[in-house]
PDB file of C-alpha atoms in Angstrom:
ATOM      1  CA  MET S   1      31.018  16.499   2.453  1.00  0.00           C
ATOM      2  CA  THR S   2      34.360  17.063   4.134  1.00  0.00           C
ATOM      3  CA  VAL S   3      34.909  19.251   7.171  1.00  0.00           C
ATOM      4  CA  GLU S   4      36.764  21.767   4.978  1.00  0.00           C
ATOM      5  CA  VAL S   5      33.916  21.969   2.457  1.00  0.00           C
ATOM      6  CA  ALA S   6      31.371  22.334   5.274  1.00  0.00           C
ATOM      7  CA  LEU S   7      33.347  25.235   6.735  1.00  0.00           C
ATOM      8  CA  ALA S   8      33.533  26.887   3.303  1.00  0.00           C
ATOM      9  CA  VAL S   9      29.771  26.455   2.813  1.00  0.00           C
ATOM     10  CA  MET S  10      29.091  27.971   6.239  1.00  0.00           C
ATOM     11  CA  SER S  11      31.388  30.865   5.485  1.00  0.00           C
ATOM     12  CA  GLY S  12      29.758  31.524   2.118  1.00  0.00           C
ATOM     13  CA  ALA S  13      26.280  31.304   3.609  1.00  0.00           C
ATOM     14  CA  ARG S  14      27.322  33.442   6.576  1.00  0.00           C
ATOM     15  CA  THR S  15      25.967  30.932   9.046  1.00  0.00           C
ATOM     16  CA  GLY S  16      27.439  29.213  12.052  1.00  0.00           C
ATOM     17  CA  ARG S  17      25.654  25.886  11.727  1.00  0.00           C
ATOM     18  CA  LEU S  18      24.833  23.254   9.155  1.00  0.00           C
ATOM     19  CA  VAL S  19      22.234  20.473   9.124  1.00  0.00           C
ATOM     20  CA  VAL S  20      23.737  17.045   8.408  1.00  0.00           C
ATOM     21  CA  ARG S  21      21.551  14.765   6.295  1.00  0.00           C
ATOM     22  CA  ASP S  22      21.790  11.083   5.433  1.00  0.00           C
ATOM     23  CA  ASP S  23      21.834   9.662   1.898  1.00  0.00           C
ATOM     24  CA  ASP S  24      18.026   9.783   1.816  1.00  0.00           C
ATOM     25  CA  GLY S  25      17.948  13.470   2.723  1.00  0.00           C
ATOM     26  CA  ARG S  26      16.723  12.950   6.294  1.00  0.00           C
ATOM     27  CA  PRO S  27      18.280  15.245   8.892  1.00  0.00           C
ATOM     28  CA  THR S  28      20.609  13.339  11.196  1.00  0.00           C
ATOM     29  CA  GLY S  29      22.230  16.121  13.180  1.00  0.00           C
ATOM     30  CA  LEU S  30      23.579  19.615  13.351  1.00  0.00           C
ATOM     31  CA  VAL S  31      27.180  20.813  13.336  1.00  0.00           C
ATOM     32  CA  THR S  32      28.462  24.230  14.233  1.00  0.00           C
ATOM     33  CA  ARG S  33      31.440  26.142  12.966  1.00  0.00           C
ATOM     34  CA  ALA S  34      32.901  26.024  16.482  1.00  0.00           C
ATOM     35  CA  GLN S  35      32.612  22.216  16.589  1.00  0.00           C
ATOM     36  CA  LEU S  36      34.306  21.815  13.219  1.00  0.00           C
ATOM     37  CA  ASN S  37      37.074  24.265  14.050  1.00  0.00           C
ATOM     38  CA  GLY S  38      37.594  22.446  17.352  1.00  0.00           C
ATOM     39  CA  PHE S  39      37.809  19.114  15.545  1.00  0.00           C
ATOM     40  CA  ARG S  40      40.336  20.542  13.079  1.00  0.00           C
ATOM     41  CA  ALA S  41      42.629  21.232  16.043  1.00  0.00           C
ATOM     42  CA  THR S  42      42.718  17.544  17.082  1.00  0.00           C
ATOM     43  CA  SER S  43      45.160  14.859  16.028  1.00  0.00           C
ATOM     44  CA  ALA S  44      42.269  12.858  14.493  1.00  0.00           C
ATOM     45  CA  TYR S  45      41.716  15.517  11.818  1.00  0.00           C
ATOM     46  CA  THR S  46      42.700  15.032   8.188  1.00  0.00           C
ATOM     47  CA  ASP S  47      41.430  16.951   5.180  1.00  0.00           C
ATOM     48  CA  ARG S  48      39.498  13.840   4.118  1.00  0.00           C
ATOM     49  CA  VAL S  49      37.255  13.484   7.191  1.00  0.00           C
ATOM     50  CA  GLN S  50      33.592  13.475   6.181  1.00  0.00           C
ATOM     51  CA  LEU S  51      30.829  15.029   8.276  1.00  0.00           C
ATOM     52  CA  ARG S  52      29.058  11.653   8.327  1.00  0.00           C
ATOM     53  CA  ASP S  53      32.076  10.233  10.162  1.00  0.00           C
ATOM     54  CA  LEU S  54      31.741  12.692  13.042  1.00  0.00           C
ATOM     55  CA  ARG S  55      29.440  11.769  15.883  1.00  0.00           C
ATOM     56  CA  PRO S  56      28.475  13.985  18.801  1.00  0.00           C
ATOM     57  CA  ALA S  57      29.464  12.712  22.219  1.00  0.00           C
ATOM     58  CA  GLY S  58      26.933  10.236  23.541  1.00  0.00           C
ATOM     59  CA  SER S  59      25.374   9.451  20.170  1.00  0.00           C
ATOM     60  CA  PRO S  60      24.912   5.809  19.202  1.00  0.00           C
ATOM     61  CA  SER S  61      27.332   4.054  16.861  1.00  0.00           C
ATOM     62  CA  ARG S  62      26.299   3.310  13.315  1.00  0.00           C
ATOM     63  CA  PRO S  63      25.094  -0.238  12.668  1.00  0.00           C
TER      64      PRO S  63
END
């Protein structure tokens, strides 16, 4: 799911956070509307960035 789709889902569900799950459906994290809006304001943002590509500060890298 892209950042834009996640923001649209949050808006439609009237919630400020979304659980991020891996391909097996296991929860891997939580993102907030404020985090995603903050990320959209950075130079790293494109409309193709996937939630799975975002990592909170201090989280381990993917193998």
